[in-house]
Short mmCIF file of C-alpha atoms in Angstrom, two decimals:
data_model
loop_
_atom_site.label_atom_id
_atom_site.label_comp_id
_atom_site.label_asym_id
_atom_site.label_seq_id
_atom_site.Cartn_x
_atom_site.Cartn_y
_atom_site.Cartn_z
CA MET D 1 0.01 0.12 0.25
CA ALA D 2 2.71 2.22 0.95
CA LYS D 3 4.61 1.73 -2.11
CA ASN D 4 1.57 1.76 -3.97
CA GLU D 5 1.32 5.63 -2.70
CA ALA D 6 4.46 6.65 -2.94
CA ASN D 7 3.98 6.79 -7.16
CA SER D 8 0.64 7.68 -7.32
CA ILE D 9 0.69 11.66 -8.71
CA HIS D 10 -1.61 14.26 -6.95
CA LEU D 11 -2.59 17.70 -9.35
CA GLN D 12 -3.82 20.47 -6.78
CA ASP D 13 -4.71 23.36 -8.46
CA LEU D 14 -2.86 23.03 -11.02
CA LYS D 15 -3.28 25.80 -14.14
CA PRO D 16 -1.10 25.44 -16.87
CA PHE D 17 -0.55 29.36 -18.88
CA TYR D 18 0.97 30.26 -22.17
CA GLY D 19 2.09 33.75 -21.17
CA SER D 20 -0.93 35.22 -19.42
CA PHE D 21 -3.70 33.17 -20.61
CA GLN D 22 -4.83 30.45 -18.53
CA ALA D 23 -5.28 27.28 -20.61
CA VAL D 24 -7.15 24.72 -18.30
CA ALA D 25 -9.38 26.06 -15.36
CA PRO D 26 -8.02 24.66 -12.39
CA VAL D 27 -7.51 20.62 -12.26
CA ASN D 28 -7.77 18.93 -9.19
CA THR D 29 -6.98 15.19 -9.41
CA THR D 30 -5.29 11.85 -9.14
CA PHE D 31 -3.28 9.71 -10.94
CA ALA D 32 -3.67 6.43 -9.28
CA SER D 33 -0.55 4.23 -9.34
CA ARG D 34 -0.31 0.87 -10.91
CA ALA D 35 -3.50 1.71 -13.12
CA ILE D 36 -4.07 3.43 -16.37
CA THR D 37 -6.00 6.18 -16.51
CA ALA D 38 -7.46 7.69 -19.77
CA MET D 39 -7.74 11.59 -20.66
CA ILE D 40 -10.66 11.97 -23.14
CA GLY D 41 -12.08 15.36 -24.73
CA PRO D 42 -12.60 17.30 -27.64
CA SER D 43 -9.03 18.87 -29.52
CA GLY D 44 -8.00 21.95 -27.51
CA CYS D 45 -9.58 20.77 -24.12
CA GLY D 46 -6.11 20.84 -22.75
CA LYS D 47 -5.99 17.75 -21.94
CA SER D 48 -2.34 17.68 -23.92
CA THR D 49 -1.54 20.62 -21.81
CA VAL D 50 -2.01 18.82 -17.86
CA ILE D 51 -0.22 15.57 -18.99
CA ARG D 52 2.81 17.96 -19.95
CA CYS D 53 2.87 19.83 -16.98
CA ILE D 54 3.02 16.07 -15.09
CA ASN D 55 6.86 16.18 -16.20
CA ARG D 56 7.80 19.89 -16.48
CA LEU D 57 7.41 19.55 -20.11
CA HIS D 58 5.08 22.51 -20.59
CA GLU D 59 7.29 24.79 -19.21
CA ASN D 60 9.67 24.47 -21.94
CA ILE D 61 7.62 26.09 -24.59
CA PRO D 62 8.49 29.86 -24.47
CA GLY D 63 6.44 32.16 -22.64
CA ALA D 64 4.50 28.87 -20.90
CA ARG D 65 4.51 28.52 -17.13
CA VAL D 66 2.60 26.46 -14.15
CA GLU D 67 0.74 27.38 -11.14
CA GLY D 68 -0.14 24.62 -8.31
CA LYS D 69 1.39 21.32 -7.35
CA VAL D 70 2.05 18.22 -9.07
CA LEU D 71 3.00 15.69 -6.25
CA LEU D 72 4.14 12.32 -6.73
CA GLY D 73 4.12 10.14 -4.22
CA GLU D 74 4.20 13.21 -1.35
CA GLN D 75 6.84 15.11 -3.00
CA ASN D 76 5.85 18.64 -4.93
CA LEU D 77 6.76 18.22 -8.25
CA TYR D 78 7.06 22.25 -8.67
CA GLY D 79 8.72 22.46 -5.43
CA ARG D 80 11.81 25.14 -5.01
CA GLU D 81 14.54 22.47 -5.33
CA MET D 82 13.13 20.37 -7.45
CA GLU D 83 15.19 20.20 -10.83
CA PRO D 84 12.69 19.46 -13.86
CA GLN D 85 15.45 17.13 -15.58
CA ALA D 86 15.24 14.85 -12.29
CA VAL D 87 11.52 15.05 -12.49
CA ARG D 88 11.62 14.02 -16.50
CA ARG D 89 13.65 11.02 -15.32
CA ARG D 90 11.33 9.33 -12.68
CA ILE D 91 8.52 10.02 -15.22
CA GLY D 92 8.95 9.23 -18.69
CA MET D 93 7.10 10.34 -21.73
CA VAL D 94 5.69 8.90 -24.82
CA PHE D 95 4.35 11.61 -27.92
CA GLN D 96 1.91 11.37 -30.38
CA GLN D 97 4.40 11.14 -33.71
CA PRO D 98 7.09 8.28 -32.83
CA ASN D 99 10.12 10.31 -32.52
CA PRO D 100 13.22 7.88 -32.04
CA LEU D 101 16.55 9.23 -32.55
CA ARG D 102 17.16 9.23 -36.61
CA MET D 103 21.15 9.09 -36.26
CA LEU D 104 21.21 6.36 -33.72
CA SER D 105 20.72 3.03 -33.87
CA ILE D 106 18.04 0.41 -32.80
CA GLU D 107 20.11 -0.15 -29.54
CA GLN D 108 21.52 3.21 -28.72
CA ASN D 109 18.45 4.49 -28.91
CA VAL D 110 16.96 2.47 -26.86
CA ALA D 111 20.30 2.80 -24.28
CA ILE D 112 20.68 6.53 -24.54
CA GLY D 113 18.78 8.05 -21.39
CA LEU D 114 21.39 5.21 -19.56
CA LYS D 115 24.22 6.16 -21.61
CA LEU D 116 23.75 10.02 -20.77
CA GLU D 117 23.24 8.91 -17.02
CA GLY D 118 26.58 7.16 -17.44
CA ARG D 119 26.01 4.02 -16.83
CA PRO D 120 28.65 1.08 -17.36
CA LYS D 121 28.34 -0.43 -21.15
CA LYS D 122 27.82 -4.21 -19.44
CA GLU D 123 25.21 -3.04 -18.16
CA LEU D 124 23.32 -1.32 -21.06
CA ALA D 125 23.93 -4.11 -23.08
CA GLU D 126 21.31 -6.22 -20.44
CA ARG D 127 19.23 -3.60 -19.99
CA VAL D 128 18.53 -3.14 -23.70
CA GLU D 129 17.32 -6.39 -23.98
CA ALA D 130 15.10 -6.66 -21.58
CA SER D 131 13.78 -3.12 -22.44
CA LEU D 132 12.96 -4.07 -25.86
CA ARG D 133 11.59 -7.27 -24.39
CA ARG D 134 9.26 -5.81 -22.32
CA ALA D 135 8.14 -3.21 -25.29
CA ALA D 136 7.61 -6.99 -27.30
CA LEU D 137 9.90 -5.57 -30.10
CA TRP D 138 12.55 -7.58 -28.94
CA ASP D 139 11.83 -10.83 -31.33
CA GLU D 140 11.13 -8.30 -34.22
CA VAL D 141 14.40 -6.44 -34.07
CA LYS D 142 16.84 -8.78 -32.41
CA ASP D 143 18.74 -8.86 -35.84
CA LYS D 144 19.06 -5.78 -36.91
CA LEU D 145 19.90 -3.78 -33.14
CA ARG D 146 22.61 -1.85 -34.96
CA GLU D 147 20.59 -0.59 -37.58
CA SER D 148 18.67 2.79 -38.21
CA SER D 149 15.85 2.92 -36.45
CA LEU D 150 13.99 4.77 -39.24
CA ALA D 151 14.09 0.77 -41.00
CA LEU D 152 10.89 0.34 -37.98
CA SER D 153 7.46 0.58 -39.63
CA GLY D 154 5.55 3.27 -37.55
CA GLY D 155 4.11 0.76 -35.05
CA GLN D 156 7.51 -1.02 -34.26
CA GLN D 157 9.13 2.61 -33.97
CA GLN D 158 6.35 3.64 -30.95
CA ARG D 159 7.61 0.18 -29.31
CA LEU D 160 11.04 1.39 -29.36
CA CYS D 161 9.71 4.90 -27.67
CA ILE D 162 8.28 2.43 -25.45
CA ALA D 163 11.37 0.38 -25.07
CA ARG D 164 13.22 4.04 -24.55
CA THR D 165 11.48 5.22 -21.51
CA ILE D 166 10.89 1.93 -19.61
CA ALA D 167 15.19 1.37 -19.86
CA LEU D 168 15.29 4.22 -17.65
CA GLU D 169 12.40 2.17 -15.32
CA PRO D 170 10.68 5.46 -14.71
CA GLU D 171 7.94 5.29 -11.61
CA VAL D 172 5.49 7.32 -14.39
CA ILE D 173 4.82 7.09 -17.71
CA LEU D 174 2.80 9.58 -19.63
CA LEU D 175 1.94 8.71 -23.25
CA ASP D 176 -0.04 12.04 -25.15
CA GLU D 177 -1.77 10.34 -28.29
CA PRO D 178 0.21 7.06 -28.69
CA CYS D 179 -1.64 5.64 -31.03
CA ALA D 180 -2.78 8.40 -32.85
CA ALA D 181 -0.07 7.62 -36.27
CA LEU D 182 -1.00 3.48 -35.96
CA ASP D 183 -2.64 1.41 -37.43
CA PRO D 184 -5.68 -0.16 -35.55
CA ILE D 185 -3.00 -3.40 -35.36
CA SER D 186 0.06 -1.86 -33.82
CA THR D 187 -2.77 -0.24 -31.38
CA LEU D 188 -3.69 -2.73 -29.66
CA LYS D 189 0.02 -4.30 -29.58
CA ILE D 190 0.19 -0.90 -27.72
CA GLU D 191 -2.72 -1.48 -25.84
CA ASP D 192 -1.58 -4.84 -24.26
CA LEU D 193 1.56 -3.64 -24.01
CA LEU D 194 -0.05 -0.58 -21.38
CA LEU D 195 -1.73 -3.70 -19.03
CA GLU D 196 1.30 -5.21 -18.97
CA LEU D 197 2.60 -1.98 -17.88
CA LYS D 198 0.16 -0.86 -15.75
CA GLN D 199 1.24 -3.65 -12.68
CA GLN D 200 4.26 -2.09 -12.27
CA TYR D 201 3.59 2.09 -13.41
CA THR D 202 1.89 4.91 -13.22
CA VAL D 203 -0.03 4.64 -16.61
CA VAL D 204 -1.28 8.15 -17.99
CA ILE D 205 -2.70 8.58 -21.69
CA VAL D 206 -4.01 11.29 -23.51
CA THR D 207 -6.51 9.62 -26.51
CA HIS D 208 -8.76 10.77 -28.85
CA ASN D 209 -10.03 7.10 -29.30
CA MET D 210 -12.96 6.84 -26.93
CA GLN D 211 -12.96 2.56 -27.41
CA GLN D 212 -9.39 2.57 -26.20
CA ALA D 213 -10.22 4.85 -23.41
CA ALA D 214 -13.09 2.35 -22.09
CA ARG D 215 -10.83 -0.39 -23.56
CA ILE D 216 -7.78 -0.05 -21.26
CA SER D 217 -7.91 2.41 -18.82
CA ASP D 218 -9.10 1.85 -15.51
CA ARG D 219 -10.08 5.19 -14.31
CA THR D 220 -11.17 8.14 -16.82
CA LEU D 221 -10.84 12.12 -17.09
CA VAL D 222 -13.31 13.83 -19.30
CA PHE D 223 -12.00 17.51 -20.53
CA MET D 224 -14.32 20.04 -22.37
CA VAL D 225 -13.36 23.34 -23.88
CA ASP D 226 -15.20 26.36 -21.71
CA THR D 227 -17.04 28.79 -23.91
CA SER D 228 -18.79 30.11 -20.96
CA VAL D 229 -15.82 32.59 -20.03
CA ALA D 230 -14.61 35.26 -22.22
CA ARG D 231 -11.60 33.21 -23.30
CA PRO D 232 -12.43 29.57 -24.14
CA ARG D 233 -9.86 27.39 -22.08
CA GLY D 234 -9.90 23.68 -20.78
CA LEU D 235 -11.99 22.04 -18.05
CA MET D 236 -11.97 18.84 -16.65
CA VAL D 237 -16.02 18.11 -16.55
CA GLU D 238 -16.18 15.12 -15.13
CA GLU D 239 -13.83 11.80 -13.66
CA GLY D 240 -14.41 8.64 -12.68
CA GLU D 241 -14.30 4.53 -13.00
CA THR D 242 -13.94 4.57 -16.77
CA LEU D 243 -17.29 1.80 -16.73
CA GLN D 244 -18.90 4.22 -15.20
CA ILE D 245 -17.85 7.21 -17.46
CA PHE D 246 -18.95 5.19 -20.74
CA THR D 247 -22.48 3.41 -18.86
CA ALA D 248 -23.38 6.24 -16.57
CA PRO D 249 -22.12 9.91 -17.41
CA GLN D 250 -23.34 12.35 -14.53
CA ASP D 251 -22.30 15.38 -16.60
CA LEU D 252 -24.45 16.11 -19.83
CA ARG D 253 -21.38 17.61 -21.93
CA THR D 254 -20.05 13.84 -21.36
CA GLN D 255 -22.99 12.28 -22.32
CA ASP D 256 -23.08 13.92 -25.72
CA TYR D 257 -19.54 13.58 -26.22
CA ILE D 258 -19.29 9.76 -25.91
CA SER D 259 -22.48 9.49 -27.53
CA GLY D 260 -21.74 11.36 -30.25
CA ARG D 261 -23.31 13.84 -30.51
CA VAL D 262 -20.63 16.48 -30.13
CA GLY D 263 -16.99 16.79 -30.25
CA MET F 3 -16.42 10.26 -68.38
CA ILE F 4 -13.58 12.39 -67.71
CA THR F 5 -13.62 15.98 -69.03
CA GLN F 6 -10.81 18.55 -69.43
CA ALA F 7 -10.80 22.09 -68.57
CA SER F 8 -11.39 23.59 -71.52
CA ASN F 9 -8.01 25.90 -70.98
CA TYR F 10 -5.77 22.23 -70.69
CA LYS F 11 -3.92 23.35 -73.91
CA GLN F 12 -2.88 26.95 -72.97
CA ARG F 13 -2.29 25.13 -69.18
CA LYS F 14 0.15 22.80 -71.06
CA ILE F 15 1.58 25.47 -72.93
CA VAL F 16 2.33 27.35 -70.10
CA ASP F 17 3.92 24.27 -68.23
CA GLN F 18 5.81 23.75 -71.22
CA PHE F 19 6.98 27.54 -71.34
CA MET F 20 7.89 27.57 -67.46
CA ARG F 21 10.03 24.50 -67.56
CA GLY F 22 12.06 25.57 -70.19
CA LEU F 23 12.63 28.97 -68.75
CA MET F 24 14.17 27.00 -65.53
CA VAL F 25 16.00 24.45 -67.38
CA GLY F 26 17.55 27.58 -69.45
CA ALA F 27 18.36 29.42 -66.23
CA THR F 28 19.93 26.30 -64.59
CA ILE F 29 22.30 25.72 -67.60
CA LEU F 30 23.30 29.61 -68.25
CA ALA F 31 24.42 29.50 -64.98
CA LEU F 32 26.26 26.06 -65.13
CA ILE F 33 27.94 27.97 -67.91
CA PRO F 34 30.62 29.96 -66.73
CA LEU F 35 31.50 27.45 -63.93
CA PHE F 36 32.35 25.00 -66.38
CA LEU F 37 34.39 27.28 -68.42
CA ILE F 38 36.31 28.17 -65.15
CA LEU F 39 36.35 24.57 -63.99
CA GLY F 40 37.62 23.28 -68.09
CA TYR F 41 39.96 25.99 -68.96
CA VAL F 42 41.38 25.64 -65.33
CA ILE F 43 41.97 22.43 -65.77
CA PHE F 44 43.18 23.08 -69.80
CA ARG F 45 45.99 25.39 -68.84
CA GLY F 46 47.00 24.06 -65.58
CA ALA F 47 47.25 20.63 -66.77
CA SER F 48 50.24 20.77 -68.54
CA SER F 49 52.56 22.18 -65.32
CA LEU F 50 51.58 19.61 -63.41
CA SER F 51 54.37 17.35 -62.91
CA LEU F 52 56.64 16.14 -60.05
CA ALA F 53 58.57 18.92 -59.25
CA PHE F 54 55.72 21.07 -59.23
CA PHE F 55 54.09 19.17 -56.39
CA THR F 56 57.84 18.48 -54.64
CA GLU F 57 59.68 21.53 -55.09
CA ALA F 58 59.55 25.36 -53.78
CA TYR F 59 60.28 28.47 -56.27
CA LYS F 60 63.52 28.43 -58.35
CA ALA F 61 64.59 31.85 -59.71
CA PRO F 62 63.72 31.55 -63.26
CA GLN F 63 67.35 31.16 -65.51
CA MET F 64 67.72 32.50 -68.81
CA SER F 65 69.73 30.43 -70.62
CA LEU F 66 72.44 31.64 -73.89
CA THR F 67 69.50 30.83 -76.35
CA GLY F 68 67.27 32.96 -74.65
CA ASP F 69 64.43 30.33 -73.23
CA VAL F 70 63.70 30.24 -69.73
CA GLN F 71 64.07 27.11 -67.48
CA SER F 72 62.87 24.96 -64.53
CA ALA F 73 60.29 27.16 -62.91
CA GLY F 74 60.44 24.86 -59.33
CA GLY F 75 56.65 24.17 -57.74
CA VAL F 76 54.49 24.97 -56.01
CA LEU F 77 55.11 22.73 -52.74
CA HIS F 78 56.05 26.02 -50.31
CA GLY F 79 52.43 27.41 -51.28
CA ILE F 80 50.83 24.12 -50.55
CA VAL F 81 52.32 23.54 -47.09
CA GLY F 82 51.61 27.46 -46.47
CA SER F 83 47.64 26.97 -47.35
CA ILE F 84 47.48 24.23 -45.56
CA LEU F 85 48.97 25.67 -42.46
CA ILE F 86 47.52 28.95 -42.48
CA VAL F 87 44.06 27.31 -43.01
CA GLY F 88 43.94 24.41 -40.85
CA ALA F 89 45.09 27.18 -38.14
CA SER F 90 42.52 29.14 -38.99
CA LEU F 91 39.81 26.25 -39.13
CA LEU F 92 41.60 25.82 -35.56
CA PHE F 93 40.29 29.04 -34.75
CA ALA F 94 37.14 29.34 -36.48
CA LEU F 95 34.96 26.30 -36.27
CA PRO F 96 34.44 25.99 -32.69
CA ILE F 97 33.64 29.29 -31.77
CA GLY F 98 31.66 29.33 -34.79
CA ILE F 99 29.76 26.15 -34.00
CA LEU F 100 29.63 27.11 -30.39
CA ALA F 101 28.08 30.78 -31.31
CA GLY F 102 25.78 29.06 -33.74
CA VAL F 103 24.67 26.78 -30.70
CA PHE F 104 24.22 29.02 -28.83
CA LEU F 105 21.92 30.91 -31.42
CA ALA F 106 19.79 28.26 -32.24
CA GLU F 107 19.71 27.07 -28.66
CA TYR F 108 19.01 30.60 -26.78
CA PRO F 109 17.36 32.51 -29.41
CA ALA F 110 15.03 35.10 -27.56
CA ASN F 111 17.32 37.53 -25.46
CA SER F 112 19.31 40.91 -26.36
CA VAL F 113 22.47 39.08 -26.65
CA ALA F 114 21.40 36.81 -29.31
CA THR F 115 19.65 39.32 -31.30
CA THR F 116 23.08 41.58 -30.96
CA VAL F 117 24.95 38.46 -31.45
CA ARG F 118 22.87 37.87 -34.56
CA PHE F 119 23.12 41.55 -36.38
CA ALA F 120 27.02 41.71 -35.98
CA THR F 121 27.19 38.00 -37.35
CA ASP F 122 25.57 39.42 -40.68
CA VAL F 123 27.52 42.38 -40.75
CA LEU F 124 30.71 40.35 -40.81
CA SER F 125 29.36 38.30 -43.09
CA ALA F 126 29.19 41.36 -45.53
CA ALA F 127 32.64 42.79 -44.63
CA PRO F 128 35.29 43.36 -47.50
CA SER F 129 37.95 40.59 -46.98
CA ILE F 130 40.38 43.42 -47.38
CA VAL F 131 39.32 45.29 -44.73
CA VAL F 132 39.56 42.27 -42.06
CA GLY F 133 42.96 41.95 -43.67
CA VAL F 134 43.89 45.70 -43.04
CA VAL F 135 42.83 44.83 -39.25
CA ALA F 136 44.50 42.29 -39.10
CA TYR F 137 47.64 43.87 -39.96
CA ILE F 138 47.15 46.66 -37.46
CA LEU F 139 46.92 44.72 -34.91
CA ILE F 140 49.01 41.75 -35.39
CA VAL F 141 51.56 42.53 -38.13
CA GLN F 142 51.89 45.80 -36.72
CA ARG F 143 52.31 44.91 -32.96
CA THR F 144 54.57 42.49 -33.51
CA LYS F 145 56.27 43.53 -35.76
CA GLN F 146 56.52 40.69 -38.36
CA PHE F 147 53.88 39.00 -41.17
CA SER F 148 52.69 35.89 -40.12
CA GLY F 149 50.85 32.47 -41.14
CA LEU F 150 49.09 32.99 -37.23
CA ALA F 151 48.27 36.62 -38.29
CA GLY F 152 46.76 35.14 -41.73
CA SER F 153 45.00 32.44 -39.88
CA VAL F 154 43.34 35.20 -37.56
CA ALA F 155 42.40 36.88 -40.54
CA LEU F 156 40.80 34.50 -42.17
CA ALA F 157 39.33 32.60 -39.13
CA VAL F 158 37.30 36.35 -38.92
CA LEU F 159 35.85 35.46 -41.82
CA MET F 160 35.08 32.14 -41.28
CA ILE F 161 33.15 32.37 -38.32
CA PRO F 162 30.02 34.05 -39.09
CA VAL F 163 29.51 31.70 -42.21
CA ILE F 164 29.76 28.89 -40.05
CA THR F 165 28.01 30.65 -36.94
CA ARG F 166 24.72 31.31 -39.33
CA THR F 167 25.00 28.16 -41.17
CA THR F 168 24.99 26.18 -37.72
CA GLU F 169 22.26 28.41 -35.90
CA GLU F 170 20.08 27.74 -39.42
CA ILE F 171 20.70 24.10 -39.73
CA LEU F 172 19.67 23.63 -35.88
CA LYS F 173 17.28 24.88 -36.35
CA LEU F 174 15.71 22.94 -39.19
CA VAL F 175 16.14 19.52 -36.15
CA PRO F 176 12.46 18.55 -35.21
CA HIS F 177 11.50 19.56 -32.13
CA THR F 178 9.77 16.25 -31.43
CA VAL F 179 14.01 15.76 -31.38
CA ARG F 180 14.90 17.72 -28.55
CA GLU F 181 11.68 16.48 -27.10
CA ALA F 182 12.52 13.20 -27.27
CA ALA F 183 16.04 13.37 -25.08
CA ILE F 184 14.58 16.21 -22.92
CA ALA F 185 11.78 13.57 -21.71
CA LEU F 186 14.67 11.36 -20.44
CA GLY F 187 15.79 13.94 -18.01
CA THR F 188 18.59 15.02 -19.75
CA PRO F 189 20.14 18.43 -19.21
CA LYS F 190 19.59 20.87 -22.04
CA TRP F 191 23.37 21.62 -22.63
CA LYS F 192 23.81 16.89 -22.84
CA THR F 193 20.72 17.01 -25.29
CA THR F 194 22.11 19.65 -27.56
CA PHE F 195 25.72 18.06 -27.82
CA THR F 196 24.66 14.63 -27.52
CA VAL F 197 21.36 14.60 -29.77
CA VAL F 198 20.59 18.00 -31.64
CA LEU F 199 24.14 18.60 -32.60
CA PRO F 200 24.92 15.08 -34.14
CA ALA F 201 21.35 15.12 -35.74
CA ALA F 202 22.60 18.18 -37.48
CA THR F 203 26.26 16.63 -38.41
CA SER F 204 26.00 17.23 -42.54
CA GLY F 205 24.57 20.37 -42.64
CA ILE F 206 27.31 21.81 -40.19
CA VAL F 207 29.97 20.44 -42.27
CA THR F 208 28.46 21.63 -45.22
CA GLY F 209 28.79 25.07 -43.38
CA ALA F 210 32.23 24.53 -42.42
CA LEU F 211 33.76 23.57 -45.86
CA LEU F 212 31.20 26.69 -47.38
CA ALA F 213 33.96 28.41 -45.09
CA PHE F 214 37.07 26.51 -45.22
CA ALA F 215 36.68 27.14 -49.66
CA ARG F 216 35.94 30.75 -48.68
CA ALA F 217 39.19 30.85 -46.52
CA THR F 218 41.24 28.81 -48.90
CA GLY F 219 40.67 30.96 -51.99
CA GLU F 220 40.89 34.65 -49.64
CA THR F 221 44.00 36.14 -51.66
CA ALA F 222 43.58 40.02 -50.33
CA PRO F 223 43.50 39.00 -46.39
CA LEU F 224 47.26 37.59 -47.39
CA LEU F 225 48.76 39.67 -49.12
CA LEU F 226 48.80 42.14 -45.79
CA THR F 227 49.41 39.60 -43.00
CA VAL F 228 51.43 36.55 -44.74
CA LEU F 229 52.98 38.23 -47.25
CA GLY F 230 54.19 35.46 -49.16
CA ASN F 231 57.38 33.62 -48.99
CA ASN F 232 59.59 31.91 -51.76
CA ASN F 233 61.12 29.50 -49.70
CA LEU F 234 59.73 26.39 -48.25
CA GLY F 235 58.58 27.50 -44.15
CA TYR F 236 56.87 25.66 -41.79
CA SER F 237 56.41 28.33 -38.83
CA LEU F 238 53.31 30.07 -38.78
CA LEU F 239 55.21 32.94 -36.60
CA GLU F 240 57.05 33.94 -40.16
CA PRO F 241 56.32 34.56 -43.62
CA LEU F 242 54.57 31.73 -45.13
CA ALA F 243 53.57 31.39 -49.08
CA ALA F 244 49.20 30.52 -49.87
CA LEU F 245 48.16 29.36 -53.77
CA PRO F 246 46.29 32.36 -53.75
CA LEU F 247 49.42 34.83 -53.60
CA LEU F 248 51.42 32.42 -55.52
CA THR F 249 48.67 32.63 -58.28
CA TYR F 250 48.54 35.98 -58.02
CA LYS F 251 52.03 36.89 -58.29
CA TYR F 252 52.89 34.66 -60.50
CA THR F 253 50.63 35.71 -62.77
CA GLU F 254 51.74 39.24 -62.69
CA MET F 255 55.52 38.04 -64.30
CA PRO F 256 56.50 38.70 -67.12
CA PHE F 257 57.50 35.35 -68.16
CA PRO F 258 55.08 32.88 -69.69
CA GLU F 259 56.91 29.81 -67.78
CA LEU F 260 55.93 31.39 -64.38
CA ASN F 261 52.09 32.17 -66.06
CA ASP F 262 51.83 28.54 -66.56
CA LEU F 263 52.71 27.74 -63.50
CA ALA F 264 49.93 30.34 -62.09
CA TRP F 265 47.49 28.00 -64.09
CA GLY F 266 48.67 25.12 -62.40
CA THR F 267 48.66 26.44 -58.64
CA ALA F 268 44.87 27.30 -59.39
CA LEU F 269 43.88 24.13 -60.55
CA VAL F 270 46.18 22.57 -57.26
CA LEU F 271 43.80 25.05 -55.18
CA THR F 272 40.54 23.93 -56.80
CA GLY F 273 42.16 20.36 -56.53
CA LEU F 274 42.40 20.87 -52.74
CA VAL F 275 38.66 22.64 -52.06
CA LEU F 276 37.65 19.72 -54.06
CA SER F 277 39.40 16.93 -51.94
CA VAL F 278 38.56 18.18 -48.51
CA ASN F 279 35.12 18.46 -49.21
CA LEU F 280 35.36 14.75 -50.60
CA LEU F 281 37.11 13.84 -47.67
CA ALA F 282 34.77 15.86 -45.05
CA ARG F 283 31.44 13.99 -46.12
CA TRP F 284 32.81 10.32 -46.23
CA ALA F 285 33.97 10.77 -42.76
CA THR F 286 31.24 12.46 -41.44
CA ARG F 287 28.46 9.44 -44.04
CA SER F 288 25.94 7.90 -42.06
CA ARG F 289 27.16 5.04 -40.95
CA LEU F 290 23.61 3.55 -40.10
CA LYS F 291 21.79 1.04 -42.98
#
């Protein structure tokens, strides 16, 4: 229980800004460890912005800043002493477009994070194999580890990016629409992989695909664009068990969205 | 049924006319290039011999019949050019690349804006002006014409080219590449040097080669700094010969034999730039399948 709690993420009054514009209404929620939490909602509702606040990537955009708190266990990730790099080291991220490092080989792509940390070479080879096996990619690439990562298909590239992320053994894995650029079969492979990864990690996934959220997530957060304020911004309208969100949504906007009437 | 637009014929004619214009312009642009290359090879090839590459200047000697004999070679020029340009690359590459990285990765501050403006001004500066400045600041103070003074002058000419190409190439590296590394918890400088710079290697090499080619062919700043030397020398602290200087000097000479040497020198200069170009591309090629 204690370890479980240590890896959960708590957002407290999280307010992401672009310049003076607050992009999302204050968010308060918890992402449980050893579970998959999905964030769904139409384009522009701020779900990507929120997920990028969790590993402090949001502030990398010129002019962007964050108010409020993100806690990993009891640690405030926006604390005065906290280094963004240390946060990102513990909270891995997979992006919408597979982004393998193209001048590196498959093997080097997985090892890069560890290599930059200065781990010994002997350890790298083991961790590369273990990570590729966990990402269900090993059998497909074991004979071409030294070839360019661009020789892989889109789905394989995305699993390579996941392998690169779990090679660092983070506590949390964030995925920002990881299957948006993939075909259904590759998507299913990634989903299987996520179900496997949740045994160990706190998994947060942003997705446009409601079936995907329904298939794999334990909890679902629904975001909408709030047009009732002068400048429309994102708003979390509902959160709950995935089953409840999809069968008995409490909020009218959620009902409309998941039944396909809007969004 | 597929119907053609009514002005289809006219479109086709315009299309072919425009294509013809572009092909014509390309050929026009290439004619001088091939003329120059061809003529340099035609005139220069005849003076290439073993002695040409292994001997330094020999004073022309008149035989009793009035023929000018044995004009010697340009080894001193080849050695001088390699030393001077090599040293200037040592100055210019680190400064230029680091400045380019600074401009591309930390773009929005007043220092970067100033540096960018200064670089643009500097890259437009006439090379003779840079030569005069090097003459006043280095040659006059040390009371010595030297290869090193020439290297500094050439480095000043190279730095803006290298800086700006590095900046432009780094800006082309997709943001996703940086994010990939940043999301692994890599500090910014490490991301820059281990991920962003390698992704831009070929472009940076191109920039460095452009700068190298320009510097190797520069004559004006060398006149005021390196001075020229008829003997083979290896010290950057003394006056040295250089290929462009030799070309200039030999062309002015009243002896046709030495004028031929000028063409040979021009050919060697061209060949040197070309071979360094090929070598650098080969050395930095991608080794991944």
